[in-house]
Short mmCIF file of C-alpha atoms and ligand atoms in Angstrom, two decimals:
data_model
loop_
_atom_site.label_atom_id
_atom_site.label_comp_id
_atom_site.label_asym_id
_atom_site.label_seq_id
_atom_site.Cartn_x
_atom_site.Cartn_y
_atom_site.Cartn_z
CA MET A 1 11.77 16.70 -12.15
CA VAL A 2 9.48 16.88 -14.86
CA ALA A 3 9.79 14.28 -17.59
CA SER A 4 11.72 15.92 -20.71
CA SER A 5 9.59 14.13 -23.29
CA VAL A 6 6.97 11.34 -23.82
CA SER A 7 9.69 9.17 -25.49
CA GLN A 8 11.71 9.53 -22.54
CA ALA A 9 9.16 9.24 -19.65
CA ARG A 10 9.03 6.68 -17.26
CA VAL A 11 6.18 3.80 -17.44
CA TRP A 12 3.84 3.70 -13.98
CA PHE A 13 1.85 0.98 -13.42
CA ILE A 14 -0.83 1.73 -10.76
CA THR A 15 -3.35 -0.27 -9.10
CA GLY A 16 -6.34 0.74 -8.13
CA SER A 17 -6.24 3.98 -10.21
CA SER A 18 -10.11 4.37 -10.60
CA ARG A 19 -10.54 6.28 -7.48
CA GLY A 20 -8.30 7.82 -4.32
CA LEU A 21 -4.84 8.10 -4.25
CA GLY A 22 -4.16 5.73 -7.44
CA ARG A 23 -6.01 8.12 -9.25
CA VAL A 24 -4.47 11.56 -8.25
CA LEU A 25 -1.11 10.07 -8.50
CA ALA A 26 -2.25 8.59 -12.17
CA GLU A 27 -3.43 12.19 -12.77
CA THR A 28 -0.49 14.06 -11.62
CA LEU A 29 1.72 11.91 -13.65
CA LEU A 30 -0.17 12.43 -16.78
CA GLU A 31 0.00 16.25 -16.38
CA ARG A 32 3.79 15.78 -15.91
CA GLY A 33 4.04 13.74 -18.92
CA GLU A 34 4.68 10.92 -17.96
CA ARG A 35 3.32 7.51 -18.82
CA VAL A 36 1.07 5.31 -17.02
CA VAL A 37 -1.07 1.98 -16.82
CA LEU A 38 -4.41 2.81 -15.62
CA THR A 39 -6.07 -0.19 -14.26
CA ALA A 40 -9.67 -0.36 -12.46
CA ARG A 41 -11.94 -3.25 -11.95
CA ASN A 42 -14.07 -1.19 -14.14
CA PRO A 43 -12.10 0.22 -16.78
CA GLN A 44 -14.57 2.88 -17.64
CA GLN A 45 -13.76 4.47 -14.44
CA VAL A 46 -10.30 5.32 -16.03
CA GLU A 47 -11.47 5.72 -19.81
CA ASP A 48 -12.02 9.89 -18.87
CA LEU A 49 -8.34 10.20 -18.45
CA ALA A 50 -7.05 7.51 -20.91
CA ALA A 51 -9.04 9.47 -23.56
CA LYS A 52 -7.50 13.27 -22.34
CA TYR A 53 -3.68 11.27 -22.94
CA PRO A 54 -3.95 8.89 -25.58
CA SER A 55 -0.50 8.72 -26.38
CA CYS A 56 0.91 8.60 -22.58
CA ALA A 57 -2.05 6.53 -21.01
CA LEU A 58 -3.47 3.12 -21.05
CA ALA A 59 -6.72 1.98 -19.26
CA VAL A 60 -6.72 -1.67 -18.14
CA ARG A 61 -8.95 -3.87 -16.73
CA LEU A 62 -7.79 -5.55 -13.26
CA ASP A 63 -8.84 -7.00 -10.10
CA VAL A 64 -6.06 -7.67 -8.28
CA THR A 65 -7.82 -10.73 -6.85
CA LYS A 66 -7.67 -12.30 -10.16
CA PRO A 67 -4.27 -14.02 -11.29
CA GLU A 68 -5.28 -14.17 -15.28
CA GLN A 69 -6.56 -10.62 -15.13
CA VAL A 70 -2.87 -9.49 -13.60
CA ARG A 71 -1.10 -11.74 -16.12
CA GLU A 72 -2.99 -10.07 -19.18
CA ALA A 73 -2.91 -6.67 -17.80
CA VAL A 74 1.03 -6.28 -17.36
CA LYS A 75 0.99 -7.90 -21.00
CA GLN A 76 -0.99 -5.50 -22.43
CA ALA A 77 1.38 -2.67 -20.61
CA ILE A 78 4.19 -4.34 -21.99
CA ALA A 79 3.11 -4.61 -25.49
CA ASN A 80 1.66 -0.91 -25.43
CA PHE A 81 4.84 0.65 -23.77
CA GLY A 82 7.51 -1.90 -23.68
CA ARG A 83 8.39 -1.51 -20.20
CA ILE A 84 7.38 -0.91 -16.77
CA ASP A 85 9.60 1.32 -14.82
CA VAL A 86 7.39 1.99 -11.63
CA LEU A 87 5.01 -0.61 -10.07
CA VAL A 88 2.65 1.21 -7.37
CA ASN A 89 0.60 -1.47 -5.45
CA ASN A 90 -2.13 0.62 -4.32
CA ALA A 91 -5.43 -0.95 -4.29
CA GLY A 92 -6.74 -1.93 -0.97
CA TYR A 93 -9.38 -1.90 1.34
CA SER A 94 -9.86 -2.25 5.29
CA THR A 95 -12.01 -4.69 7.15
CA VAL A 96 -13.32 -3.45 10.56
CA GLY A 97 -14.17 -5.56 13.56
CA THR A 98 -12.65 -7.17 16.61
CA ILE A 99 -10.71 -10.35 15.97
CA GLU A 100 -13.65 -12.34 17.59
CA GLU A 101 -16.05 -10.96 14.91
CA VAL A 102 -14.61 -10.90 11.87
CA SER A 103 -15.11 -14.05 9.86
CA ASP A 104 -12.81 -16.20 8.15
CA ASP A 105 -13.88 -15.79 4.73
CA ALA A 106 -13.96 -11.88 5.08
CA VAL A 107 -10.44 -11.99 6.59
CA ARG A 108 -9.62 -14.41 3.51
CA HIS A 109 -10.91 -11.97 1.15
CA LEU A 110 -8.76 -9.08 2.77
CA PHE A 111 -5.34 -10.54 2.48
CA GLU A 112 -6.42 -11.87 -1.55
CA ALA A 113 -6.68 -8.10 -2.21
CA ASN A 114 -3.70 -6.56 0.13
CA PHE A 115 -1.29 -9.09 -0.22
CA PHE A 116 -1.86 -12.10 -2.71
CA GLY A 117 -3.09 -9.68 -5.03
CA VAL A 118 0.54 -7.81 -4.62
CA LEU A 119 2.13 -10.93 -4.76
CA GLU A 120 0.60 -11.59 -8.46
CA MET A 121 1.57 -8.43 -9.55
CA LEU A 122 5.29 -8.75 -8.09
CA ARG A 123 5.67 -12.18 -9.86
CA ALA A 124 3.95 -10.95 -13.04
CA VAL A 125 6.22 -7.53 -13.56
CA LEU A 126 9.87 -8.60 -11.93
CA PRO A 127 11.08 -10.75 -14.82
CA HIS A 128 9.96 -7.85 -16.78
CA MET A 129 12.09 -5.30 -14.19
CA ARG A 130 14.99 -7.76 -13.55
CA GLN A 131 15.54 -8.12 -17.89
CA GLN A 132 15.61 -4.01 -17.80
CA ARG A 133 17.95 -4.13 -14.81
CA SER A 134 16.10 -1.10 -13.28
CA GLY A 135 12.55 -0.61 -11.71
CA HIS A 136 10.84 0.86 -8.50
CA ILE A 137 8.09 -0.88 -6.63
CA LEU A 138 5.89 1.38 -4.19
CA ASN A 139 3.87 -0.84 -1.71
CA ILE A 140 1.16 1.28 -0.48
CA SER A 141 0.89 -0.08 3.44
CA SER A 142 -0.58 2.07 6.39
CA MET A 143 0.64 4.22 9.24
CA LEU A 144 -1.60 1.69 10.94
CA CYS A 145 1.41 -1.32 10.77
CA PHE A 146 2.63 0.65 14.09
CA ALA A 147 -0.29 0.91 16.14
CA ALA A 148 -2.84 -1.70 15.44
CA SER A 149 -6.21 0.19 17.15
CA ALA A 150 -8.97 -2.27 18.18
CA THR A 151 -11.07 -3.35 15.55
CA ASN A 152 -8.19 -2.40 12.71
CA GLY A 153 -5.92 -5.78 13.58
CA PHE A 154 -7.29 -7.48 10.13
CA TYR A 155 -6.25 -4.31 8.14
CA SER A 156 -3.00 -3.81 9.95
CA SER A 157 -2.11 -7.58 9.43
CA SER A 158 -2.65 -7.67 6.05
CA LYS A 159 -0.65 -4.55 5.59
CA LEU A 160 1.98 -6.07 7.52
CA ALA A 161 2.44 -9.32 5.90
CA LEU A 162 2.90 -6.59 2.85
CA GLU A 163 5.57 -5.27 4.97
CA GLY A 164 7.08 -8.47 6.08
CA ILE A 165 7.75 -9.11 1.97
CA SER A 166 8.66 -5.72 1.01
CA GLY A 167 12.02 -5.87 3.05
CA ALA A 168 13.00 -9.25 2.30
CA LEU A 169 12.25 -8.24 -1.64
CA ALA A 170 14.60 -5.21 -1.68
CA ASN A 171 17.13 -7.16 -0.38
CA GLU A 172 16.54 -9.78 -3.37
CA VAL A 173 16.28 -7.26 -6.15
CA ALA A 174 18.80 -4.64 -5.43
CA PRO A 175 21.30 -6.54 -7.54
CA PHE A 176 19.11 -6.17 -10.79
CA GLY A 177 18.97 -2.14 -10.23
CA ILE A 178 15.31 -2.52 -8.50
CA LYS A 179 14.39 -0.32 -5.54
CA VAL A 180 11.59 -1.40 -3.21
CA THR A 181 9.62 1.64 -0.92
CA ILE A 182 6.71 0.97 1.43
CA VAL A 183 4.56 3.97 1.33
CA GLU A 184 2.65 4.43 4.98
CA PRO A 185 -0.07 7.02 4.79
CA GLY A 186 -1.65 8.35 7.49
CA ALA A 187 -5.43 9.51 7.11
CA PHE A 188 -5.78 10.87 3.23
CA ARG A 189 -8.79 12.63 1.83
CA THR A 190 -10.13 9.98 -0.30
CA ASP A 191 -12.89 7.47 -0.51
CA PHE A 192 -11.27 4.94 1.74
CA ILE A 193 -13.63 5.88 5.28
CA THR A 194 -16.92 6.06 3.09
CA ARG A 195 -16.30 3.32 0.13
CA SER A 196 -13.39 1.07 1.39
CA VAL A 197 -13.59 0.05 5.04
CA VAL A 198 -16.44 -2.67 5.37
CA VAL A 199 -17.66 -2.65 9.10
CA THR A 200 -18.52 -6.38 9.77
CA ASP A 201 -22.26 -7.36 10.45
CA THR A 202 -21.10 -9.61 13.53
CA HIS A 203 -21.38 -6.91 16.77
CA ILE A 204 -20.59 -8.70 19.87
CA GLU A 205 -22.10 -6.72 23.16
CA ASP A 206 -19.60 -7.22 24.89
CA TYR A 207 -17.26 -5.01 23.18
CA LYS A 208 -19.36 -1.92 22.96
CA ALA A 209 -18.73 -0.48 25.98
CA SER A 210 -15.29 -0.72 25.49
CA ILE A 211 -14.82 -0.02 21.73
CA GLY A 212 -18.15 2.03 21.06
CA ASP A 213 -20.40 2.08 18.10
CA ILE A 214 -17.80 1.47 15.32
CA ARG A 215 -20.23 2.74 12.31
CA GLN A 216 -20.59 6.11 14.43
CA GLN A 217 -17.00 6.44 14.67
CA LEU A 218 -16.59 6.28 10.68
CA ARG A 219 -19.68 8.42 9.90
CA ASN A 220 -18.35 11.06 11.85
CA ALA A 221 -14.81 11.04 10.83
CA ASP A 222 -13.54 14.54 10.64
CA HIS A 223 -12.58 14.76 6.67
CA ASP A 224 -11.46 18.49 6.86
CA LYS A 225 -8.34 16.89 9.11
CA LEU A 226 -7.56 14.70 6.40
CA GLY A 227 -4.30 14.82 4.10
CA ASP A 228 -4.31 16.30 0.12
CA PRO A 229 -3.39 12.96 -1.75
CA LYS A 230 -2.05 15.52 -4.79
CA LYS A 231 0.48 16.57 -2.07
CA ALA A 232 1.02 12.39 -1.54
CA SER A 233 1.16 12.07 -4.77
CA LEU A 234 4.10 14.40 -5.59
CA ALA A 235 6.18 13.27 -2.27
CA MET A 236 5.54 9.62 -4.00
CA ILE A 237 7.02 10.75 -7.04
CA GLN A 238 9.90 12.65 -5.25
CA VAL A 239 10.75 9.56 -3.60
CA VAL A 240 11.03 7.76 -7.23
CA ASP A 241 13.07 10.85 -8.46
CA SER A 242 15.26 9.89 -5.76
CA ASP A 243 18.96 8.64 -6.22
CA ASN A 244 18.56 7.37 -2.59
CA PRO A 245 14.87 6.52 -2.11
CA PRO A 246 13.96 5.55 1.58
CA MET A 247 12.77 1.90 2.32
CA ARG A 248 10.21 3.48 3.98
CA LEU A 249 7.92 6.41 3.01
CA ALA A 250 5.70 7.97 6.10
CA LEU A 251 2.69 10.32 4.55
CA GLY A 252 0.95 12.54 6.56
CA ALA A 253 2.31 14.44 9.90
CA ASP A 254 -0.51 12.03 11.84
CA ALA A 255 1.27 9.10 10.34
CA VAL A 256 4.99 10.87 11.44
CA ASP A 257 3.30 11.46 15.08
CA LEU A 258 2.44 8.01 15.36
CA ILE A 259 5.22 6.47 13.74
CA ASP A 260 7.36 8.44 16.39
CA GLY A 261 5.10 7.68 19.10
CA ALA A 262 5.37 3.65 18.22
CA LEU A 263 9.29 3.70 17.90
CA GLU A 264 9.49 5.35 21.45
CA PHE A 265 7.35 3.20 23.14
CA ILE A 266 8.99 0.12 21.53
CA LYS A 267 12.38 1.85 22.36
CA ALA A 268 11.34 2.13 26.05
CA GLU A 269 9.90 -1.54 26.11
CA LEU A 270 13.02 -3.02 24.98
CA ASP A 271 15.28 -1.24 27.28
CA ALA A 272 13.22 -2.10 30.26
CA TRP A 273 13.13 -5.74 29.50
CA LYS A 274 16.54 -6.20 27.73
CA GLU A 275 18.26 -7.43 30.83
CA VAL A 276 15.41 -10.61 30.69
CA ALA A 277 15.91 -10.41 27.00
CA VAL A 278 19.67 -11.30 26.86
CA ASN A 279 19.76 -13.34 29.46
CA THR A 280 18.17 -16.32 27.76
CA ALA A 281 21.54 -17.79 26.23
CA PHE A 282 23.04 -21.12 27.35
CA LYS A 283 25.67 -19.45 28.69
CA GLU A 284 25.23 -16.54 31.50
CA ILE A 285 25.62 -13.35 29.10
CA VAL A 286 25.10 -10.26 31.11
CA VAL A 287 23.87 -6.93 29.29
CA GLY A 288 26.69 -5.50 27.43
CA GLY A 289 27.42 -8.93 26.12
CA LYS A 290 30.14 -9.82 28.49
CA THR A 291 29.93 -13.17 29.39
N1 NAP B 301 -6.98 7.06 2.53
C1 NAP B 301 -6.35 7.13 3.72
O1 NAP B 301 -6.28 7.51 4.42
C2 NAP B 301 -5.17 5.92 3.59
C3 NAP B 301 -4.73 5.25 5.02
C4 NAP B 301 -3.57 4.25 4.81
C5 NAP B 301 -3.32 3.90 3.42
N2 NAP B 301 -4.54 3.83 2.86
C6 NAP B 301 -3.96 2.96 1.29
O2 NAP B 301 -3.91 3.71 0.12
C7 NAP B 301 -4.66 3.15 -0.61
C8 NAP B 301 -5.40 3.60 -1.83
O3 NAP B 301 -6.29 4.13 -0.77
P1 NAP B 301 -7.14 5.31 -0.82
O4 NAP B 301 -7.16 5.92 0.06
O5 NAP B 301 -7.07 5.37 -2.04
O6 NAP B 301 -8.97 4.55 -1.05
P2 NAP B 301 -10.10 4.64 -2.36
O7 NAP B 301 -10.39 5.85 -2.46
O8 NAP B 301 -11.48 3.83 -1.51
O9 NAP B 301 -9.46 3.59 -3.34
C9 NAP B 301 -9.37 2.25 -3.26
C10 NAP B 301 -8.68 1.72 -4.59
O10 NAP B 301 -8.73 0.53 -4.45
C11 NAP B 301 -9.14 -0.24 -5.34
N3 NAP B 301 -9.57 -1.55 -5.33
C12 NAP B 301 -10.34 -2.14 -3.91
N4 NAP B 301 -9.72 -3.58 -4.06
C13 NAP B 301 -9.33 -4.05 -5.61
C14 NAP B 301 -9.18 -4.99 -6.04
N5 NAP B 301 -9.35 -6.16 -5.59
N6 NAP B 301 -8.82 -4.97 -7.34
C15 NAP B 301 -8.61 -3.59 -7.86
N7 NAP B 301 -8.63 -2.56 -7.26
C16 NAP B 301 -9.07 -2.64 -6.07
C17 NAP B 301 -10.21 0.26 -5.79
O11 NAP B 301 -10.84 0.17 -7.10
P3 NAP B 301 -12.63 0.29 -6.95
O12 NAP B 301 -13.10 1.64 -7.29
O13 NAP B 301 -13.02 -0.74 -8.14
O14 NAP B 301 -13.25 -0.18 -5.78
C18 NAP B 301 -10.22 1.93 -5.56
O15 NAP B 301 -9.46 2.00 -6.78
C19 NAP B 301 -4.96 1.91 -0.11
O16 NAP B 301 -4.31 0.25 -0.17
C20 NAP B 301 -5.32 1.84 0.99
O17 NAP B 301 -5.14 1.18 2.33
C21 NAP B 301 -5.20 4.95 2.62
#
């Protein structure tokens, strides 16, 4: 549904609008006449969009790891538009390396962006959404939550932490008319692999045979096969337009296949070990719940 007029258009607040999925979503929304708070660590990267759509776009500096910038960005958004209808927690990156190789500092830095940054955003925006008694939060996660491949453990765990709070959040804010959707993209053609994947400098020789040269794999990533960020944007808009939005939205055939496979595997293992699992109560209980 295309917004009918600028005055009725929703206000979207998108973290990491400088490039990739965040930027394409912002462009798509502005083309449709919706209002967008464009946020970037370097606001110059979104000034072209702000200049093209002066009444609908607001460019604001925002590094999600800086709580004072989060508060100031939300304050500016409310001062300018009076409300925030949709918060898209999109900013994020990945650190690649085995559990032994990545330093504690690198892990903490990753969680500052992918988890604590989102937490700051939620705590800054939710009071406004609660007051409005409406809103929708899209938390951009990853299909890798369902299958943490070797060397992606910390990226997956940062997104799993995000998914962990999203479920509770959805239950907490539903009474205020606020919806929460976790978005789980597969591989999309953005700058993610080239600019948002930090490969650890530490390499333990022993892992080379099983994991191979990660840098080489990343360089050889087949960009032709990656999903279209424009279509991802339209899917996210469709979710926000929906009267009955999903708790989870997988994006891309690769995400659907991977999640399908993971769920089948979980179900098969659950069934295979069910008898062991259920017979752990004080009273003897057999499968099916009969004592
Ligand atoms: N593309 C994929 O295949 C894929 C798959 C699954 C999940 N995702 C998720 O999708 C989201 C968007 O990624 P993308 O594919 O669009 O990658 P991208 O093109 O590399 O864009 C990443 C965005 O995040 C921003 N960002 C990173 N750290 C930030 C921070 N501390 N504060 C504010 N902004 C920050 C970047 O800003 P700067 O320009 O300042 O660096 C950039 O705008 C991420 O959460 C990613 O984990 C992507």
